Amino acid sequence: MSKMNFSNSPGKIVPIPEHEALREELEKLRTELSMLVLERDELLFVECKNIEMAYMLSVGGLEYKAYEIECAVLRLKRKAEMIQAKKNRQEKVILSEIETALDKEFADYRAKLDEKIRKMNDALERSKGQILTDEENAELKKLYRAIVKELHPDLHPDLSEAKKRLFQSAVDAYEFGDLEGLRIIAGMVGGPVTQEENKDMTGQLIKEKERLTKLIQTVNKRIASIKSEYPYILKPLVEDPDKIEEKKAELQAYTQELKEVLAAYTSKIAEMLR
């Protein structure tokens, strides 16, 4: 026998109490998930980017220089080894061939140097961006959370492609602090759609509860992961001026040591080629 109840009005469906209780649980889970998604995205798109920007602007230049010289030292060391190997085999030393081989061997180092330059450029660009007031930042978060509740694909698996694109636009606007863009998108978002009662509703609601619970666990793990990785782990450093100065002094001393090693290898190679 069906559990569906009907009132005296034809065609009007009275919600089943069991379903109402499950829906209340689902709403709590959706609220919890939307808060966690906001926290995760705040970490990814705002806090971590600000931490990395602060780090790059304070010590990034020194770190790049140290790594650049370190790469040069490793390259000269390898060059000396290759020259010595040629001499041991009594082969002619052709420097152009050695340099070509070194370019291939050290391609990854060059890529890492380029990545450091990109990060520095990003930090410089971000530092020139518009800074929101506390009130504007609070509104940005409030709007984004409301949009997440209505448009996040994890909360709404059957979302249309158009709405998925709209949600991605919201993510982009949030990442770049585009308050006006979020206001427009929030204005386009409607309220929740009421679901009709049916025989399978209990099973559907239970499955949705399980799905949301797993998603909450996944997002919690991601938040913990973000807080244990670069650049978030630099937060204590960038917030402490004394630690920044210590890091600068450490990098300057290391750079000086590298310069001395570089000079030694340069002299050694010159001697080998005489």
Tab-separated table of C-alpha atoms in Angstrom:
chain	number	residue	atom	x	y	z
A	1	MET	CA	0.000	0.000	0.000
A	2	SER	CA	1.373	3.450	-0.894
A	3	LYS	CA	2.575	5.741	1.912
A	4	MET	CA	1.330	8.791	-0.039
A	5	ASN	CA	-1.338	10.840	1.735
A	6	PHE	CA	-3.968	13.018	0.033
A	7	SER	CA	-6.122	15.830	1.407
A	8	ASN	CA	-9.746	16.379	0.458
A	9	SER	CA	-8.635	18.777	-2.284
A	10	PRO	CA	-8.226	16.839	-5.537
A	11	GLY	CA	-4.652	16.636	-6.787
A	12	LYS	CA	-3.105	18.213	-3.677
A	13	ILE	CA	-0.284	16.150	-2.131
A	14	VAL	CA	0.366	16.361	1.605
A	15	PRO	CA	4.088	15.977	2.432
A	16	ILE	CA	4.967	12.797	4.309
A	17	PRO	CA	6.505	13.580	7.748
A	18	GLU	CA	9.374	11.145	7.109
A	19	HIS	CA	10.218	13.018	3.929
A	20	GLU	CA	10.025	16.377	5.669
A	21	ALA	CA	12.504	15.208	8.323
A	22	LEU	CA	14.900	13.966	5.646
A	23	ARG	CA	14.569	17.218	3.720
A	24	GLU	CA	15.427	19.178	6.850
A	25	GLU	CA	18.532	17.018	7.289
A	26	LEU	CA	19.463	17.567	3.643
A	27	GLU	CA	19.090	21.325	4.003
A	28	LYS	CA	21.434	21.273	7.014
A	29	LEU	CA	23.944	19.183	5.056
A	30	ARG	CA	23.725	21.531	2.057
A	31	THR	CA	24.297	24.502	4.337
A	32	GLU	CA	27.298	22.784	5.939
A	33	LEU	CA	28.698	21.858	2.528
A	34	SER	CA	28.206	25.379	1.164
A	35	MET	CA	30.106	26.785	4.177
A	36	LEU	CA	32.940	24.302	3.629
A	37	VAL	CA	33.093	25.076	-0.095
A	38	LEU	CA	33.299	28.768	0.793
A	39	GLU	CA	36.137	28.033	3.238
A	40	ARG	CA	37.976	25.918	0.652
A	41	ASP	CA	37.618	28.522	-2.088
A	42	GLU	CA	38.569	31.330	0.298
A	43	LEU	CA	41.768	29.388	1.016
A	44	LEU	CA	42.491	28.593	-2.641
A	45	PHE	CA	41.508	31.831	-4.353
A	46	VAL	CA	42.168	34.457	-1.695
A	47	GLU	CA	44.260	33.492	1.309
A	48	CYS	CA	46.799	31.238	-0.434
A	49	LYS	CA	47.220	33.721	-3.281
A	50	ASN	CA	47.753	36.558	-0.792
A	51	ILE	CA	50.276	34.467	1.159
A	52	GLU	CA	52.185	33.630	-2.027
A	53	MET	CA	52.067	37.261	-3.152
A	54	ALA	CA	53.462	38.453	0.188
A	55	TYR	CA	56.209	35.825	0.056
A	56	MET	CA	57.186	36.571	-3.541
A	57	LEU	CA	57.260	40.332	-2.984
A	58	SER	CA	59.363	40.032	0.178
A	59	VAL	CA	61.849	37.246	-0.591
A	60	GLY	CA	60.885	35.883	-4.012
A	61	GLY	CA	63.516	37.917	-5.840
A	62	LEU	CA	66.309	36.668	-3.587
A	63	GLU	CA	65.036	33.103	-3.837
A	64	TYR	CA	64.984	33.309	-7.639
A	65	LYS	CA	68.538	34.648	-7.751
A	66	ALA	CA	69.807	31.894	-5.458
A	67	TYR	CA	68.116	29.202	-7.545
A	68	GLU	CA	69.422	30.718	-10.788
A	69	ILE	CA	73.021	30.622	-9.531
A	70	GLU	CA	72.487	27.133	-8.098
A	71	CYS	CA	71.398	25.956	-11.572
A	72	ALA	CA	74.466	27.606	-13.106
A	73	VAL	CA	76.726	25.833	-10.586
A	74	LEU	CA	75.168	22.440	-11.336
A	75	ARG	CA	75.490	23.075	-15.060
A	76	LEU	CA	79.183	24.014	-14.792
A	77	LYS	CA	79.837	20.980	-12.604
A	78	ARG	CA	78.246	18.748	-15.237
A	79	LYS	CA	80.141	20.571	-17.988
A	80	ALA	CA	83.449	19.871	-16.233
A	81	GLU	CA	82.510	16.194	-15.958
A	82	MET	CA	81.694	15.995	-19.667
A	83	ILE	CA	84.952	17.711	-20.658
A	84	GLN	CA	86.942	15.371	-18.417
A	85	ALA	CA	85.167	12.342	-19.911
A	86	LYS	CA	86.129	13.503	-23.412
A	87	LYS	CA	89.729	13.948	-22.337
A	88	ASN	CA	89.840	10.536	-20.681
A	89	ARG	CA	88.699	8.979	-23.958
A	90	GLN	CA	91.180	11.179	-25.838
A	91	GLU	CA	88.341	12.691	-27.859
A	92	LYS	CA	88.207	16.226	-29.206
A	93	VAL	CA	86.315	18.605	-26.926
A	94	ILE	CA	83.669	20.407	-29.007
A	95	LEU	CA	82.057	22.946	-26.695
A	96	SER	CA	79.000	23.564	-28.909
A	97	GLU	CA	78.086	19.855	-28.665
A	98	ILE	CA	78.542	19.889	-24.905
A	99	GLU	CA	76.376	23.021	-24.554
A	100	THR	CA	73.624	21.426	-26.665
A	101	ALA	CA	73.692	18.310	-24.472
A	102	LEU	CA	73.586	20.483	-21.347
A	103	ASP	CA	70.585	22.408	-22.679
A	104	LYS	CA	68.676	19.119	-22.911
A	105	GLU	CA	69.804	17.878	-19.488
A	106	PHE	CA	68.921	21.141	-17.767
A	107	ALA	CA	65.602	21.823	-19.517
A	108	ASP	CA	63.696	21.064	-16.287
A	109	TYR	CA	65.799	23.575	-14.360
A	110	ARG	CA	65.037	26.235	-16.981
A	111	ALA	CA	61.330	25.407	-16.742
A	112	LYS	CA	61.451	25.854	-12.950
A	113	LEU	CA	63.202	29.197	-13.360
A	114	ASP	CA	60.512	30.305	-15.803
A	115	GLU	CA	57.827	29.162	-13.340
A	116	LYS	CA	59.406	31.296	-10.601
A	117	ILE	CA	59.358	34.289	-12.946
A	118	ARG	CA	55.680	33.622	-13.706
A	119	LYS	CA	54.853	33.510	-9.999
A	120	MET	CA	56.687	36.776	-9.442
A	121	ASN	CA	54.771	38.396	-12.314
A	122	ASP	CA	51.494	37.086	-10.854
A	123	ALA	CA	52.396	38.499	-7.440
A	124	LEU	CA	53.247	41.892	-8.925
A	125	GLU	CA	49.988	41.901	-10.902
A	126	ARG	CA	47.939	40.904	-7.843
A	127	SER	CA	49.587	43.604	-5.723
A	128	LYS	CA	48.241	46.214	-8.163
A	129	GLY	CA	44.681	44.884	-7.986
A	130	GLN	CA	41.749	46.618	-6.330
A	131	ILE	CA	41.546	45.958	-2.585
A	132	LEU	CA	38.028	45.458	-1.228
A	133	THR	CA	36.897	47.088	2.010
A	134	ASP	CA	35.885	44.843	4.927
A	135	GLU	CA	32.226	45.490	4.094
A	136	GLU	CA	32.738	44.660	0.419
A	137	ASN	CA	34.692	41.516	1.293
A	138	ALA	CA	31.891	40.383	3.621
A	139	GLU	CA	29.343	40.975	0.839
A	140	LEU	CA	31.555	39.079	-1.630
A	141	LYS	CA	31.603	36.021	0.663
A	142	LYS	CA	27.868	36.245	1.384
A	143	LEU	CA	26.973	36.425	-2.310
A	144	TYR	CA	29.360	33.630	-3.242
A	145	ARG	CA	27.981	31.314	-0.569
A	146	ALA	CA	24.422	31.984	-1.749
A	147	ILE	CA	25.468	31.193	-5.332
A	148	VAL	CA	27.251	28.014	-4.189
A	149	LYS	CA	24.055	26.795	-2.496
A	150	GLU	CA	22.054	27.306	-5.693
A	151	LEU	CA	24.538	26.479	-8.461
A	152	HIS	CA	27.322	24.214	-7.196
A	153	PRO	CA	27.343	21.011	-9.313
A	154	ASP	CA	28.012	18.869	-6.231
A	155	LEU	CA	24.863	20.202	-4.585
A	156	HIS	CA	22.864	19.981	-7.805
A	157	PRO	CA	24.023	16.976	-9.904
A	158	ASP	CA	21.373	17.603	-12.596
A	159	LEU	CA	22.434	21.192	-13.251
A	160	SER	CA	22.179	22.306	-16.894
A	161	GLU	CA	25.342	23.157	-18.848
A	162	ALA	CA	24.299	26.814	-18.949
A	163	LYS	CA	24.041	26.941	-15.158
A	164	LYS	CA	27.378	25.131	-14.801
A	165	ARG	CA	28.972	27.833	-16.946
A	166	LEU	CA	27.249	30.471	-14.837
A	167	PHE	CA	28.685	28.882	-11.699
A	168	GLN	CA	32.184	28.885	-13.233
A	169	SER	CA	31.714	32.586	-13.966
A	170	ALA	CA	30.877	33.042	-10.281
A	171	VAL	CA	34.047	31.176	-9.255
A	172	ASP	CA	36.110	33.400	-11.557
A	173	ALA	CA	34.443	36.540	-10.208
A	174	TYR	CA	35.093	35.422	-6.627
A	175	GLU	CA	38.735	34.621	-7.392
A	176	PHE	CA	39.314	38.086	-8.858
A	177	GLY	CA	37.276	39.949	-6.251
A	178	ASP	CA	34.716	41.056	-8.853
A	179	LEU	CA	31.937	42.150	-6.501
A	180	GLU	CA	29.767	43.662	-9.232
A	181	GLY	CA	29.991	40.443	-11.260
A	182	LEU	CA	28.875	38.376	-8.258
A	183	ARG	CA	26.002	40.782	-7.614
A	184	ILE	CA	24.756	40.240	-11.165
A	185	ILE	CA	25.028	36.444	-10.936
A	186	ALA	CA	23.365	36.391	-7.492
A	187	GLY	CA	20.484	38.371	-8.974
A	188	MET	CA	20.034	35.680	-11.632
A	189	VAL	CA	19.870	32.824	-9.111
A	190	GLY	CA	16.381	31.725	-8.081
A	191	GLY	CA	15.140	29.919	-5.020
A	192	PRO	CA	15.067	26.127	-4.578
A	193	VAL	CA	12.676	24.101	-6.714
A	194	THR	CA	10.027	22.156	-4.781
A	195	GLN	CA	10.098	18.427	-5.462
A	196	GLU	CA	6.945	16.391	-5.902
A	197	GLU	CA	6.241	13.462	-3.604
A	198	ASN	CA	6.491	9.980	-5.119
A	199	LYS	CA	6.893	6.366	-4.041
A	200	ASP	CA	10.659	6.355	-4.425
A	201	MET	CA	11.195	9.680	-2.648
A	202	THR	CA	12.401	8.108	0.626
A	203	GLY	CA	15.125	6.139	-1.144
A	204	GLN	CA	16.139	9.171	-3.213
A	205	LEU	CA	16.402	11.385	-0.148
A	206	ILE	CA	18.480	8.797	1.733
A	207	LYS	CA	20.853	8.446	-1.236
A	208	GLU	CA	21.179	12.229	-1.446
A	209	LYS	CA	21.976	12.357	2.271
A	210	GLU	CA	24.729	9.764	1.812
A	211	ARG	CA	26.109	11.643	-1.202
A	212	LEU	CA	26.239	14.972	0.627
A	213	THR	CA	27.839	13.373	3.699
A	214	LYS	CA	30.628	11.927	1.536
A	215	LEU	CA	31.131	15.284	-0.179
A	216	ILE	CA	31.455	17.015	3.186
A	217	GLN	CA	34.157	14.517	4.170
A	218	THR	CA	35.951	15.085	0.845
A	219	VAL	CA	35.921	18.889	1.154
A	220	ASN	CA	37.088	18.674	4.783
A	221	LYS	CA	40.041	16.547	3.665
A	222	ARG	CA	40.829	19.035	0.890
A	223	ILE	CA	40.820	21.926	3.358
A	224	ALA	CA	43.214	20.023	5.636
A	225	SER	CA	45.411	19.257	2.623
A	226	ILE	CA	45.537	22.914	1.526
A	227	LYS	CA	46.606	23.954	5.020
A	228	SER	CA	49.469	21.436	4.972
A	229	GLU	CA	50.878	22.476	1.570
A	230	TYR	CA	52.638	25.367	-0.176
A	231	PRO	CA	51.871	28.239	-0.090
A	232	TYR	CA	49.682	28.080	3.055
A	233	ILE	CA	52.590	26.713	5.119
A	234	LEU	CA	54.380	30.026	4.480
A	235	LYS	CA	51.697	31.890	6.456
A	236	PRO	CA	53.676	32.012	9.757
A	237	LEU	CA	56.677	33.383	7.855
A	238	VAL	CA	54.929	36.145	5.893
A	239	GLU	CA	53.066	37.305	9.009
A	240	ASP	CA	56.293	37.708	11.021
A	241	PRO	CA	58.649	40.553	9.914
A	242	ASP	CA	61.513	39.050	11.941
A	243	LYS	CA	61.186	35.712	10.159
A	244	ILE	CA	61.134	37.521	6.809
A	245	GLU	CA	64.415	39.252	7.655
A	246	GLU	CA	65.935	35.937	8.779
A	247	LYS	CA	64.902	34.334	5.490
A	248	LYS	CA	66.405	37.211	3.511
A	249	ALA	CA	69.700	36.934	5.396
A	250	GLU	CA	69.733	33.161	4.858
A	251	LEU	CA	69.182	33.535	1.104
A	252	GLN	CA	71.796	36.283	0.798
A	253	ALA	CA	74.397	34.152	2.590
A	254	TYR	CA	73.543	31.124	0.449
A	255	THR	CA	73.777	33.207	-2.726
A	256	GLN	CA	77.237	34.417	-1.746
A	257	GLU	CA	78.396	30.838	-1.149
A	258	LEU	CA	77.036	29.818	-4.544
A	259	LYS	CA	78.839	32.685	-6.258
A	260	GLU	CA	82.135	31.463	-4.805
A	261	VAL	CA	81.472	27.903	-6.006
A	262	LEU	CA	80.487	29.259	-9.428
A	263	ALA	CA	83.750	31.174	-9.703
A	264	ALA	CA	85.708	28.054	-8.721
A	265	TYR	CA	84.050	25.922	-11.418
A	266	THR	CA	84.540	28.674	-14.005
A	267	SER	CA	88.277	28.728	-13.238
A	268	LYS	CA	88.469	24.935	-13.274
A	269	ILE	CA	86.859	24.689	-16.720
A	270	ALA	CA	89.106	27.429	-18.105
A	271	GLU	CA	92.118	25.454	-16.828
A	272	MET	CA	90.806	22.221	-18.390
A	273	LEU	CA	90.448	23.881	-21.803
A	274	ARG	CA	93.996	25.257	-21.967
